[in-house]
PDB file of C-alpha atoms in Angstrom:
ATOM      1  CA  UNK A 184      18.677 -11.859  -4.261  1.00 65.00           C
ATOM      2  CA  UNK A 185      20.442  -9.422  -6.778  1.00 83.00           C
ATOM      3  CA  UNK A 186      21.182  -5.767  -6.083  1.00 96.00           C
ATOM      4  CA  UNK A 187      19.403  -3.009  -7.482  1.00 98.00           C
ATOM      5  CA  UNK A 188      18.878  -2.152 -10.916  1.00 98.00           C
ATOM      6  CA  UNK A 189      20.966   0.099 -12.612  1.00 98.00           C
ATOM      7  CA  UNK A 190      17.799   2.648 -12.370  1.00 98.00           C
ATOM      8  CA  UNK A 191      17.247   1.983  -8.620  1.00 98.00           C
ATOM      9  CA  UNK A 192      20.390   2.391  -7.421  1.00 98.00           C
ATOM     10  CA  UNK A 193      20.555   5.682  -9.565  1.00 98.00           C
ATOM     11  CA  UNK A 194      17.040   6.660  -7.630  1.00 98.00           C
ATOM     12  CA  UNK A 195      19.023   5.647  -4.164  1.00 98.00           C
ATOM     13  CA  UNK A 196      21.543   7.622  -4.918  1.00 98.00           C
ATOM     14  CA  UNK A 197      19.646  10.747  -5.635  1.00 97.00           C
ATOM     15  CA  UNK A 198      17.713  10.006  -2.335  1.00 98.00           C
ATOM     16  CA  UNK A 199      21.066  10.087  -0.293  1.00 97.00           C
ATOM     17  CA  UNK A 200      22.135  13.361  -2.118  1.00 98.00           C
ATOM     18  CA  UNK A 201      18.748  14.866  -1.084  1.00 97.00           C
ATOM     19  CA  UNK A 202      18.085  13.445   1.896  1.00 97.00           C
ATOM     20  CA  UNK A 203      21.405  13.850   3.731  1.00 97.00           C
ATOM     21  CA  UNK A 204      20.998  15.986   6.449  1.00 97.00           C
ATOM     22  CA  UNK A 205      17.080  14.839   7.094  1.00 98.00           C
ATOM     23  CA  UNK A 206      15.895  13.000  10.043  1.00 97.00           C
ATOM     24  CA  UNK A 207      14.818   9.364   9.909  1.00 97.00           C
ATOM     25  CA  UNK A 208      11.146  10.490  10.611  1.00 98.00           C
ATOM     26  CA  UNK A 209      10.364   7.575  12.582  1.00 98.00           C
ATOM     27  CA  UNK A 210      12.822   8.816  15.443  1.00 98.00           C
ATOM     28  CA  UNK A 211      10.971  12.052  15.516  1.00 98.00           C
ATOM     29  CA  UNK A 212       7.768  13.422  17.057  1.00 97.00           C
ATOM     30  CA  UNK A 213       5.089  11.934  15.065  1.00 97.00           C
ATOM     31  CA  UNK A 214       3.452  14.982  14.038  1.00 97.00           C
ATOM     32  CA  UNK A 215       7.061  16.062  12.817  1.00 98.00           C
ATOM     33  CA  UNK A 216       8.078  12.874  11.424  1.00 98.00           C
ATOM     34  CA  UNK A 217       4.907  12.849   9.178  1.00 98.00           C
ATOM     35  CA  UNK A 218       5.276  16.525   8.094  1.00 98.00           C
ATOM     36  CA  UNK A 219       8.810  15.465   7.180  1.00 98.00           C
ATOM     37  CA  UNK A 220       7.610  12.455   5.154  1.00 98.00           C
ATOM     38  CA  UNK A 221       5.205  14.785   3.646  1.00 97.00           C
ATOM     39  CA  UNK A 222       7.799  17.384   2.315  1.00 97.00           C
ATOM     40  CA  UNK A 223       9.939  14.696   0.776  1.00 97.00           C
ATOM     41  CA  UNK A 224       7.085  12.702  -0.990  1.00 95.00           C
ATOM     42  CA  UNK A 225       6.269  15.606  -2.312  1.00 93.00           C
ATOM     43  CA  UNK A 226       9.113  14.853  -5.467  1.00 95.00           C
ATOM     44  CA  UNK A 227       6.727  12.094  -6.475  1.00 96.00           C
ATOM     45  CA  UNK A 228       4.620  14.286  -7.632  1.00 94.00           C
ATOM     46  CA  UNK A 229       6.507  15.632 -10.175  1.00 88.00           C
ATOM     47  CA  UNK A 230       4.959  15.141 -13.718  1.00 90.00           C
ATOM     48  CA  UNK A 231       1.870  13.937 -12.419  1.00 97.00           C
ATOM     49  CA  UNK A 232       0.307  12.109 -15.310  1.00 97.00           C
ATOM     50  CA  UNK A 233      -2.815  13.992 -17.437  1.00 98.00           C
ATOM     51  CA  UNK A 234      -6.024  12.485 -16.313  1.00 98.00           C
ATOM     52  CA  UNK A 235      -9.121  13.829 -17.178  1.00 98.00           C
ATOM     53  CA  UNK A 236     -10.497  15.514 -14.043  1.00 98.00           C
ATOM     54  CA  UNK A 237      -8.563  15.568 -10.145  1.00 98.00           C
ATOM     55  CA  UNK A 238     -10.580  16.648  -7.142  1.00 98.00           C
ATOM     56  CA  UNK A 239     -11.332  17.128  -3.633  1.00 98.00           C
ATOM     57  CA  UNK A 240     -14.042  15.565  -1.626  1.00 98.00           C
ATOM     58  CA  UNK A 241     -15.300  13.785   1.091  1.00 98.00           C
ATOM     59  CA  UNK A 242     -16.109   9.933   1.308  1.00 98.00           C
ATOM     60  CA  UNK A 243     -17.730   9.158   5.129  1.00 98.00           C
ATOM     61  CA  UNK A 244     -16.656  12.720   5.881  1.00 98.00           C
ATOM     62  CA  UNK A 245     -12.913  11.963   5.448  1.00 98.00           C
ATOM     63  CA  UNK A 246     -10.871  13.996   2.777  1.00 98.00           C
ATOM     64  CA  UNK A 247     -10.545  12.276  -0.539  1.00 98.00           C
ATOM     65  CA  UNK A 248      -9.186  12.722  -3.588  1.00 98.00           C
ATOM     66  CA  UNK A 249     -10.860  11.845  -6.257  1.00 98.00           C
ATOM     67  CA  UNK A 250      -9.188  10.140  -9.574  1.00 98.00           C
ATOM     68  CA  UNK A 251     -11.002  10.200 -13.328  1.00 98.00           C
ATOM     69  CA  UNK A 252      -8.934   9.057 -16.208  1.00 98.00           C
ATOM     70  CA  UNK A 253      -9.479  10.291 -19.346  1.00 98.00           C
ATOM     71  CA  UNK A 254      -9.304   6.111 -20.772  1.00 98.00           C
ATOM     72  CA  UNK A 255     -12.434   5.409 -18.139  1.00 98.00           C
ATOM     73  CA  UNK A 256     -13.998   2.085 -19.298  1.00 98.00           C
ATOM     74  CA  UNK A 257     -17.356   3.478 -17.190  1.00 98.00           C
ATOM     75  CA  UNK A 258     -17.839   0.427 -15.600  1.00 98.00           C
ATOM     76  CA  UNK A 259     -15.370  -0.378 -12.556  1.00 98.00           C
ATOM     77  CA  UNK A 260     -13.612   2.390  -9.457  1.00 98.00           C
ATOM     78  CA  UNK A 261     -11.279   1.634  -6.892  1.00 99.00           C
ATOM     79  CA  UNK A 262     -10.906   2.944  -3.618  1.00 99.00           C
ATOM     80  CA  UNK A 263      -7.277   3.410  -3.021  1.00 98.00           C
ATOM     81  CA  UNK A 264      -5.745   3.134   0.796  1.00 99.00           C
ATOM     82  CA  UNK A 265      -2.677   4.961   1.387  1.00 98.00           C
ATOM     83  CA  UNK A 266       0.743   3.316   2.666  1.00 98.00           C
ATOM     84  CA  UNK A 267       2.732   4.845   5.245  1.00 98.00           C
ATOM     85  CA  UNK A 268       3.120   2.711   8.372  1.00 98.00           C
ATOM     86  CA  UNK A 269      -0.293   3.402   9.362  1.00 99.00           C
ATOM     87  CA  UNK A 270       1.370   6.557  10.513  1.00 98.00           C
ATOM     88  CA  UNK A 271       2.514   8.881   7.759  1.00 98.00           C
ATOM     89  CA  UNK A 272       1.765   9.879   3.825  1.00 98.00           C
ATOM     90  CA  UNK A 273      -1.644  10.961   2.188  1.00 98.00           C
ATOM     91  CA  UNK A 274      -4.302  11.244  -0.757  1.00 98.00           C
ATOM     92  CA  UNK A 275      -1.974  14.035  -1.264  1.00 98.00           C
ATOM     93  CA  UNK A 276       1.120  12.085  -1.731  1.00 98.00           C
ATOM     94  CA  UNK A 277      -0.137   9.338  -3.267  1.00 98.00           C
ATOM     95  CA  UNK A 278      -1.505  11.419  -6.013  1.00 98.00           C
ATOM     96  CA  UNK A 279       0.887  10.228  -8.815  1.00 98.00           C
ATOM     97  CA  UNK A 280       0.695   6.742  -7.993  1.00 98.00           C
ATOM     98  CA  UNK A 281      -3.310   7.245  -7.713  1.00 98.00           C
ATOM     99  CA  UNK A 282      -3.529   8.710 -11.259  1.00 98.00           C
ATOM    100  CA  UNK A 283      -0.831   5.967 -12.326  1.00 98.00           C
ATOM    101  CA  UNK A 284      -3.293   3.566 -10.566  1.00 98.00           C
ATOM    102  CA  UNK A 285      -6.498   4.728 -12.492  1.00 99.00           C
ATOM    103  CA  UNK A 286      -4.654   5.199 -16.367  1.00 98.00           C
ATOM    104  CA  UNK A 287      -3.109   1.673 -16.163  1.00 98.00           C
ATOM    105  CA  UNK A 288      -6.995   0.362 -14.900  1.00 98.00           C
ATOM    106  CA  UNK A 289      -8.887   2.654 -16.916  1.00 98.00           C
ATOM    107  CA  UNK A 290     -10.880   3.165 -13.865  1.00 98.00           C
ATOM    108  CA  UNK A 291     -11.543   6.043 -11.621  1.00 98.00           C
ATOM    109  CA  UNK A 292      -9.355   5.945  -8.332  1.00 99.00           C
ATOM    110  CA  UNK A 293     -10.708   7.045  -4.624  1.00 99.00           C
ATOM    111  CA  UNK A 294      -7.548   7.587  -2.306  1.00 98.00           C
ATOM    112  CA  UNK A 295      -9.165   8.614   1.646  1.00 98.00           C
ATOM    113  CA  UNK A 296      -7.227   9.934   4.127  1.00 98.00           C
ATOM    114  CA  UNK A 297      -7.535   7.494   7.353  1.00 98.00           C
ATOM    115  CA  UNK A 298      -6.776   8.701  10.668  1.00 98.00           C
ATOM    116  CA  UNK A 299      -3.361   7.943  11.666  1.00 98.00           C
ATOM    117  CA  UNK A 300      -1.231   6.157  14.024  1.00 98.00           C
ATOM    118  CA  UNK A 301       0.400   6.854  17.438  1.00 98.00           C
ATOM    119  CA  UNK A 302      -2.488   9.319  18.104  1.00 98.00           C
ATOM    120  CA  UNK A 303      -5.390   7.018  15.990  1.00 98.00           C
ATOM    121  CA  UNK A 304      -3.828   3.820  16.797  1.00 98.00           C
ATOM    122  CA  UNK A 305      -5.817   0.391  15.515  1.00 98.00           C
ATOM    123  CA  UNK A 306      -8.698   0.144  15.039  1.00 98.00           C
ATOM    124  CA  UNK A 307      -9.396   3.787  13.877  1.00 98.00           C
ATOM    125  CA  UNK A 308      -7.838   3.481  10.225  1.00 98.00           C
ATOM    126  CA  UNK A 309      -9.296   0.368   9.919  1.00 99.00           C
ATOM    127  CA  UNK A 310     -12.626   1.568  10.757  1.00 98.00           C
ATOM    128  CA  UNK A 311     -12.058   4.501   8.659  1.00 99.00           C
ATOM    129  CA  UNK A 312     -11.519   2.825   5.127  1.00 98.00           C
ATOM    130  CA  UNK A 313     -15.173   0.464   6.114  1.00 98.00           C
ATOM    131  CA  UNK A 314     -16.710   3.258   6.575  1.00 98.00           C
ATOM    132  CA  UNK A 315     -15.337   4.915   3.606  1.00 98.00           C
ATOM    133  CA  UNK A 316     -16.070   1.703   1.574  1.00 98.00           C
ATOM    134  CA  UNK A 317     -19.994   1.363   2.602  1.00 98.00           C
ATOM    135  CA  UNK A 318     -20.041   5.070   1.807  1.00 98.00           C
ATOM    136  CA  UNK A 319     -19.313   4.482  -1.933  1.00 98.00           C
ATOM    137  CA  UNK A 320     -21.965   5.055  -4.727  1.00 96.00           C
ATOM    138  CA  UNK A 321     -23.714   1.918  -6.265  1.00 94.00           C
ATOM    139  CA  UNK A 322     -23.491   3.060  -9.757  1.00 93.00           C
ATOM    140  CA  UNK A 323     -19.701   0.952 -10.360  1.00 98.00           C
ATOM    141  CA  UNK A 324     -18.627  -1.903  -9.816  1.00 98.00           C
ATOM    142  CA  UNK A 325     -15.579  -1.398  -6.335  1.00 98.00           C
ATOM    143  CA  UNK A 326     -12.187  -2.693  -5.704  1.00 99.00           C
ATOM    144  CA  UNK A 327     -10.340  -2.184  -3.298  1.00 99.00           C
ATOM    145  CA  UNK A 328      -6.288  -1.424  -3.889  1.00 99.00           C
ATOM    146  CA  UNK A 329      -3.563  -0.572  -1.367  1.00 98.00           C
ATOM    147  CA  UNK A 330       0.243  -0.454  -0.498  1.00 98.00           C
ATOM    148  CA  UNK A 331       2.354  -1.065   2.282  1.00 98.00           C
ATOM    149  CA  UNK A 332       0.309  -0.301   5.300  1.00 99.00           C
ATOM    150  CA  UNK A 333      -2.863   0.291   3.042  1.00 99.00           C
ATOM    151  CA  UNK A 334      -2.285  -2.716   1.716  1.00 99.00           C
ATOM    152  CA  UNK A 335      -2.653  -4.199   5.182  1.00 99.00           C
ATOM    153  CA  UNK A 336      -5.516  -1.706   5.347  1.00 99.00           C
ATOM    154  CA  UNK A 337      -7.531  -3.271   2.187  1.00 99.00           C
ATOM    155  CA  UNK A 338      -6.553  -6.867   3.475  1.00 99.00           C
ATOM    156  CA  UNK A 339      -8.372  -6.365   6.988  1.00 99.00           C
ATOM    157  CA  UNK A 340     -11.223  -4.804   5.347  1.00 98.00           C
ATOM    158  CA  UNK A 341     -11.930  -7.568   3.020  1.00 99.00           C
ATOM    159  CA  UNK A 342     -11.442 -10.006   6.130  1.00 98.00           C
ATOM    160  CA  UNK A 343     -13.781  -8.145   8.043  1.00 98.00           C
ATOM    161  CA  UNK A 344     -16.528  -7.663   5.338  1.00 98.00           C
ATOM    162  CA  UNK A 345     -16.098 -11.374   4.720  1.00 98.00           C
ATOM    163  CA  UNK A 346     -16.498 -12.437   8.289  1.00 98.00           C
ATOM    164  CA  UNK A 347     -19.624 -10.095   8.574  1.00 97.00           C
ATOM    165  CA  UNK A 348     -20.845 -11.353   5.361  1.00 97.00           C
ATOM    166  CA  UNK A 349     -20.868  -7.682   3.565  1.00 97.00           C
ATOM    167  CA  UNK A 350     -20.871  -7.677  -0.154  1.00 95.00           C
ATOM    168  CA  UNK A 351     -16.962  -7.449  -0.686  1.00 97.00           C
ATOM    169  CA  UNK A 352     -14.641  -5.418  -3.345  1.00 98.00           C
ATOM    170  CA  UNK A 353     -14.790  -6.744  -7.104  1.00 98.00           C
ATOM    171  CA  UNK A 354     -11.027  -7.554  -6.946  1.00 98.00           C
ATOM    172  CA  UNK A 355      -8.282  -6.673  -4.464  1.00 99.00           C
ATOM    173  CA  UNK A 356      -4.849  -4.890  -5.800  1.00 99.00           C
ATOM    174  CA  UNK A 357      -2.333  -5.473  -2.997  1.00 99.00           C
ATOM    175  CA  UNK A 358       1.351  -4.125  -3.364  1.00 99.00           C
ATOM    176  CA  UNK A 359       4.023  -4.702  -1.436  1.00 99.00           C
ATOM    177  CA  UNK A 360       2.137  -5.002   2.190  1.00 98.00           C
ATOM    178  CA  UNK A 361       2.778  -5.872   5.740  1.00 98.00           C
ATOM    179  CA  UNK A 362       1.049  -9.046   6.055  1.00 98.00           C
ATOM    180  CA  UNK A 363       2.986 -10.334   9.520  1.00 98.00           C
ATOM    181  CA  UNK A 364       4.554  -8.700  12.457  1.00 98.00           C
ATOM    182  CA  UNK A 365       7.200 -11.531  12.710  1.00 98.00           C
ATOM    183  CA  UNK A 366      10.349  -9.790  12.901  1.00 98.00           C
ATOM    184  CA  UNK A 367      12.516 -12.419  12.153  1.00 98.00           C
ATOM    185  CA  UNK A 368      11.348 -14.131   8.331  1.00 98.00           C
ATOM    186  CA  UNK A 369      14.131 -14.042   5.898  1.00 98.00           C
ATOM    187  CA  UNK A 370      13.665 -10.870   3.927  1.00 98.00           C
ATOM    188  CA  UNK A 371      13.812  -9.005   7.429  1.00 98.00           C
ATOM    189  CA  UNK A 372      17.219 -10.412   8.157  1.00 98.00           C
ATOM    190  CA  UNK A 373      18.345 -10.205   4.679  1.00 98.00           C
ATOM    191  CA  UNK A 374      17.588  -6.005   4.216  1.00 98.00           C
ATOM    192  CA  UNK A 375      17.129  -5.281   8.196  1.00 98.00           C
ATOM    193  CA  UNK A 376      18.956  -2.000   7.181  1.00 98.00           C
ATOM    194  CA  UNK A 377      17.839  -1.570   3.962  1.00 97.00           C
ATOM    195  CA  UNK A 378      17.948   0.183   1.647  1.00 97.00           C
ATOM    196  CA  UNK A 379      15.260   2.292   2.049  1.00 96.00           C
ATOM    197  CA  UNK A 380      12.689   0.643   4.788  1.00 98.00           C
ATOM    198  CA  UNK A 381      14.499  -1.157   7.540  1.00 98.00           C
ATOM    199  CA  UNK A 382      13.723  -4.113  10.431  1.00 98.00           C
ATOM    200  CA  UNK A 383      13.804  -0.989  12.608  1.00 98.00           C
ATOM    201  CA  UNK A 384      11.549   1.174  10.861  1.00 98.00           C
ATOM    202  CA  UNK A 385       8.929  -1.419  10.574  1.00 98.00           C
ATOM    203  CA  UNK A 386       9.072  -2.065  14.140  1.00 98.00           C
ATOM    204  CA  UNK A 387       8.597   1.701  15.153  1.00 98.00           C
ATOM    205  CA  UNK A 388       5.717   1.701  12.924  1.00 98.00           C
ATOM    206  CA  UNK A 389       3.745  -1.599  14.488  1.00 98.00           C
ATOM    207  CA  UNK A 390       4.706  -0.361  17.826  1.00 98.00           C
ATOM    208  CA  UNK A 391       2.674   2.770  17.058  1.00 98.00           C
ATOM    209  CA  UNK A 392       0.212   0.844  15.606  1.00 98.00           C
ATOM    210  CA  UNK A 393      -0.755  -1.920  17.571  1.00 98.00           C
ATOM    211  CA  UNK A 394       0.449  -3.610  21.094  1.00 97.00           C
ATOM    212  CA  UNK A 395       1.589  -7.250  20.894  1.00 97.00           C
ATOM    213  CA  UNK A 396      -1.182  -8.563  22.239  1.00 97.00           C
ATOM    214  CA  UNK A 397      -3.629  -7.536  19.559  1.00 98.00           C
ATOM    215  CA  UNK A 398      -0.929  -8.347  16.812  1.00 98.00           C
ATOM    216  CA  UNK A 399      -2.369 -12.119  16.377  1.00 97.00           C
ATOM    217  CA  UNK A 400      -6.019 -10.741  14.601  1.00 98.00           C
ATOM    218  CA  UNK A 401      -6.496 -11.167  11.222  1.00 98.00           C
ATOM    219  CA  UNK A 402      -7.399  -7.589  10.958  1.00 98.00           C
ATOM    220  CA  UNK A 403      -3.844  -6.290  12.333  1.00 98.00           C
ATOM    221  CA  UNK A 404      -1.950  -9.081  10.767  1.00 98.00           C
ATOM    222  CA  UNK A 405      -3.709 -11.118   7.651  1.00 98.00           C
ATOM    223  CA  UNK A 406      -1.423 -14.004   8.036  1.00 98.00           C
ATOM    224  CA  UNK A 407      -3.234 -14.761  11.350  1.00 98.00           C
ATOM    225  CA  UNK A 408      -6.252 -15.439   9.404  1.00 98.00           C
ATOM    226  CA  UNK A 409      -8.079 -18.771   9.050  1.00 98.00           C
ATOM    227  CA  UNK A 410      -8.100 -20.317   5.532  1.00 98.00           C
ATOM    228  CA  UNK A 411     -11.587 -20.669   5.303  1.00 98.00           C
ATOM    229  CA  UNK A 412     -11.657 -16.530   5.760  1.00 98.00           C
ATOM    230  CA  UNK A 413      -8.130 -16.107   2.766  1.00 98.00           C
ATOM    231  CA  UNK A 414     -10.457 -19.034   0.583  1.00 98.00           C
ATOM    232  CA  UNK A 415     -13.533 -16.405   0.697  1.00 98.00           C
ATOM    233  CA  UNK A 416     -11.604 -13.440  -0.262  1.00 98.00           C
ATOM    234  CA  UNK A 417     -12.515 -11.680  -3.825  1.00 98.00           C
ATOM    235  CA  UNK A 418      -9.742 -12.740  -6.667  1.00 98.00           C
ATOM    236  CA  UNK A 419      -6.303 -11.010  -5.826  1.00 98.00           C
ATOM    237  CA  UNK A 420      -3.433  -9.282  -7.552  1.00 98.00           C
ATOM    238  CA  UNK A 421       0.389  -8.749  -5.557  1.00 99.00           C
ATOM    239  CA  UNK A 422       3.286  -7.822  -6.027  1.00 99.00           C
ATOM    240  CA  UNK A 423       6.692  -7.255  -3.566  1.00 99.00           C
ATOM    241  CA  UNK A 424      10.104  -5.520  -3.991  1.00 98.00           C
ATOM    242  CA  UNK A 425      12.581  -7.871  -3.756  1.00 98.00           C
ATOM    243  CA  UNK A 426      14.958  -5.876  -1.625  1.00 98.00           C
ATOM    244  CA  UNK A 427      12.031  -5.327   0.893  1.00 98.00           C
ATOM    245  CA  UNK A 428      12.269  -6.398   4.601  1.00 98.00           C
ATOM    246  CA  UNK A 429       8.372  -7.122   4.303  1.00 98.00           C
ATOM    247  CA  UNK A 430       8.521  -9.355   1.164  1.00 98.00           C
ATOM    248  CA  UNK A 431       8.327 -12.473   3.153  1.00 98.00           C
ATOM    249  CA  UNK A 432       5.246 -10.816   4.330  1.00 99.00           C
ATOM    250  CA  UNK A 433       3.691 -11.225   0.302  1.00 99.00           C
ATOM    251  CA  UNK A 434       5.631 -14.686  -0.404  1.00 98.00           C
ATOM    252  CA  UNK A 435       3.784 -16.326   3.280  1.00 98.00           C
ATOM    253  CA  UNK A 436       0.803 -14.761   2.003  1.00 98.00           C
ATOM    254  CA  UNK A 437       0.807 -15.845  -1.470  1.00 98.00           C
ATOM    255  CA  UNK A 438       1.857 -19.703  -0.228  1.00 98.00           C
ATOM    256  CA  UNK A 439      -1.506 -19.574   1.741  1.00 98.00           C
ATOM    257  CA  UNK A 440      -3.495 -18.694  -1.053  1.00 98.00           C
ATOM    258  CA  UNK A 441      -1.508 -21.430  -3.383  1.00 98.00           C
ATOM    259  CA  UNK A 442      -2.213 -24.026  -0.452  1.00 98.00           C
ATOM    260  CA  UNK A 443      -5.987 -23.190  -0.666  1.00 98.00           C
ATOM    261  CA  UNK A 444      -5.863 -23.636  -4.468  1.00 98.00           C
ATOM    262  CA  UNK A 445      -6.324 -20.205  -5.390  1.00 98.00           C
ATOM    263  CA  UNK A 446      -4.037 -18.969  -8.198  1.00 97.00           C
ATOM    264  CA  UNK A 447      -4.149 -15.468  -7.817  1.00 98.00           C
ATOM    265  CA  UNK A 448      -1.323 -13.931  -9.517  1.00 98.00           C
ATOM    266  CA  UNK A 449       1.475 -12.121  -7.745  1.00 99.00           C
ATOM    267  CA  UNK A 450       4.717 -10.711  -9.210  1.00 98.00           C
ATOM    268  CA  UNK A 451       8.164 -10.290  -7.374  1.00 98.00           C
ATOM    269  CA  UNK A 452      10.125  -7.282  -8.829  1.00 98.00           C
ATOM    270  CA  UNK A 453      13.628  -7.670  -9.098  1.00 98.00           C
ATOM    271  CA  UNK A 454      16.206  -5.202  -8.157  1.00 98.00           C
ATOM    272  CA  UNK A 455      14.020  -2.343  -6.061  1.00 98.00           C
ATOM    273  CA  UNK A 456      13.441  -1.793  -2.672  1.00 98.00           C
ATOM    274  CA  UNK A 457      10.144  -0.787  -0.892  1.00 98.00           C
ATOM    275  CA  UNK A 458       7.910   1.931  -1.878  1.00 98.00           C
ATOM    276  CA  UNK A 459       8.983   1.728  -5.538  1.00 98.00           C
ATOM    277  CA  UNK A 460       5.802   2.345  -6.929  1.00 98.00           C
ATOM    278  CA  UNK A 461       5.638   5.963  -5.258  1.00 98.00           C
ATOM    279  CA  UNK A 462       8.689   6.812  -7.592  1.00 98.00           C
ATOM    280  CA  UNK A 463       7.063   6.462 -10.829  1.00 96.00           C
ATOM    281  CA  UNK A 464       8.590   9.752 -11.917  1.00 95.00           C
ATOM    282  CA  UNK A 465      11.956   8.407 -12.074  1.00 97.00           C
ATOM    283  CA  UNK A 466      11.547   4.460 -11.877  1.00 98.00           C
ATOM    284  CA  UNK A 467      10.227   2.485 -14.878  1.00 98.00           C
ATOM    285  CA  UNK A 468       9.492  -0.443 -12.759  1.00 98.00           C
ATOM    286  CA  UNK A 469       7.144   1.598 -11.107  1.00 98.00           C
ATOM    287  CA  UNK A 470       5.580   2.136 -14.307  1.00 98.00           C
ATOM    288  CA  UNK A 471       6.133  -1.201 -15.259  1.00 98.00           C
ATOM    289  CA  UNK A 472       4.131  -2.575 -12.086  1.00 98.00           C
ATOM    290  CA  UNK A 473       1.550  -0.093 -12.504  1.00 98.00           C
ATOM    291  CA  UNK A 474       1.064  -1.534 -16.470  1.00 98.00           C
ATOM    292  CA  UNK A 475       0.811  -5.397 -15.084  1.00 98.00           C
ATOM    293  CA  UNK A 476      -1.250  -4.112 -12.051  1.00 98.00           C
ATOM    294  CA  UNK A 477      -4.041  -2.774 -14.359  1.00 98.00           C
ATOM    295  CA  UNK A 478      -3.617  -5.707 -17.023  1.00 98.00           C
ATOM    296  CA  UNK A 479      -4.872  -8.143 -14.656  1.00 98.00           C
ATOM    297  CA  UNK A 480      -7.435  -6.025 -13.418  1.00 98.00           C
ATOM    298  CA  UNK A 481      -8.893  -5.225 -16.972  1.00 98.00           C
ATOM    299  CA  UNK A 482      -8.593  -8.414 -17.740  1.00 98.00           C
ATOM    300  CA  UNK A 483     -10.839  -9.770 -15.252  1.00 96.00           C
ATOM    301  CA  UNK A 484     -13.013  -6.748 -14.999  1.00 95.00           C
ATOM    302  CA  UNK A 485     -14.119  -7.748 -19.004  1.00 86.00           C
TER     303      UNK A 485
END
C-alpha cells in the first residue's frame, strides 16, 4: 500500500499540530475520553453544507437528528448509525458527514444516538438502532447507512431482521466498518500504529464492547455469519481506507459476498486512513466517497 495523499498527510499534519498535548481518549475514563472525542470532532463541523431544514427529535425516544436536503427526490430516507467504537461520537458530530450523506443521496438522513459502550455494553446499541428502525414512518422507502462501529451497527441489524424475517432496509451503505475482531489480518499488522486508528485502539474499543466469548455472533462480528444469512442481505455499497487497521475487515467481507455471487460494489480509497469521511471539510476524498456513495444509491433507488 502507498502512503497518504498529498491532502491526507496535510490533514495528519494539522491533526498533530492540534492535537499535541491531548490524551489518546481511549486511555482515559470513558466519560472523559468521549467528551474529549467530542471537543475535537467538533472541527468537522466546520462549513457544514446548506441543506434545506436540520433538526432535533426523537426516534424510539432516543435523540436524533434529523437531515432534509434541499435536492430531496421524495421517495427514499436513511437512517444513519454513528461510528465511534461503539463508545464515543454522536448525531452531533456526525452532522457534516450526515448532511454530506443526504446531498450526495438526495435523501433525507436520520442519525440516532445509541447508548454507548463500557457503561451500555452489547447488546444495548444494537437494540437501540432496531428499535429506532421499527420506529420509522412508512411513508419512504429506508436504508440503512453506517461507519466504523455503526457500520458494524447497520450490519447486525440487517442480520438480525433477516434472521427474524422483518422487512429489511432498501439498501445498506457500509463505510469503512469493523466486520472481525481478529487482531491479527494483514491491514492490522500493516498500520497497528497507524496513522490515526491503531491495533491498540481497536482492541480497547471491543474490550469495552463485548467479552471474547460473545465475539463469535454474527451480531458482534458479521464475518461470523452464515452465508445463507450475508446471501439474504438487501443489495450493499462499501468502501475502506486503505491505511486502515480494519480494512481487512471490508476486503473478508466483500470476498464473502463475491463467493456467494453477489456483486455488490465496494471501493478501496487510496492514500487515507480511517475516519476520512468525518473530514469532509478539508479532505476531497471524503467528498469524493460521499459523491460515489450516493451514485450507487440513486442509481438503484430509480
Amino acid at each position: 500500500m502507498s502512503g497518504p495523499s498529498d491532502s491526507m498527510r496535510a490533514v495528519l499534519e494539522r491533526l498533530a499540530h492540534e492535537d499535541r498535548d491531548l490524551a489518546d481518549p481511549t486511555t482515559l475514563r470513558p466519560e472523559a475520553g468521549r467528551a474529549l472525542s467530542a471537543l475535537t470532532n467538533l472541527r468537522w463541523n466546520a462549513e457544514l453544507p446548506e441543506v434545506a431544514r436540520a433538526e432535533t427529535t426523537l426516534v424510539a425516544g432516543l435523540p436524533a437528528r434529523r437531515i432534509v436536503p434541499g435536492n430531496d427526490a421524495g421517495t427514499d430516507a436513511i437512517l444513519h448509525i454513528h461510528g465511534g467504537g461503539w463508545a464515543f461520537c454522536s448525531a452531533a458530530t456526525h452532522e457534516g458527514a450526515a448532511r454530506r450523506l443526504a446531498l450526495a443521496c438526495a435523501a433525507p438522513v436520520v442519525t440516532i444516538d445509541y447508548r454507548l459502550a463500557p457503561e451500555h455494553p452489547y447488546p444495548a446499541g444494537l437494540e437501540d438502532c432496531l428499535a429506532a428502525w421499527r420506529a420509522l414512518p412508512g411513508d419512504r422507502r429506508w436504508s440503512v447507512a453506517g461507519d466504523s462501529a455503526g457500520a458494524n451497527l447497520a450490519l447486525a441489524a440487517m442480520l438480525r431482521l433477516g434472521a427474524e424475517g422483518a422487512a429489511m432496509p432498501a439498501q445498506g451503505l457500509l463505510f469503512y466498518g469493523v466486520y472481525g475482531a481478529d487482531f491479527d489480518t494483514p491491514s492490522y499488522l500493516a498500520q497497528a500504529e497507524g496513522p490515526g486508528l491503531t491495533r491498540a485502539k481497536m482492541q480497547r474499543y471491543w474490550d469495552w464492547y463485548a467479552p471474547w466469548d460473545l465475539r463469535g455472533e454474527p451480531t458482534v462480528a458479521p464475518l461470523a455469519a452464515e452465508d445463507a444469512a450475508l446471501a439474504a442481505l438487501p443489495p450493499l455499497y462499501l468502501n475502506a481506507a486503505a491505511l486502515d487497521p480494519l480494512r481487512s475487515d471490508s476486503e473478508a467481507l466483500v470476498a464473502r459476498l463475491r463467493e456467494l455471487g453477489r456483486a455488490d460494489p465496494f471501493d478501496l480509497v487510496e492514500g487515507v486512513v480511517h475516519g476520512f469521511m468525518q473530514m469532509g471539510p478539508a479532505l476531497p476524498e471524503a467528498r469524493q466517497a460521499f459523491a460515489r456513495a450516493g451514485e450507487v444509491f440513486r442509481e438503484r433507488a430509480g
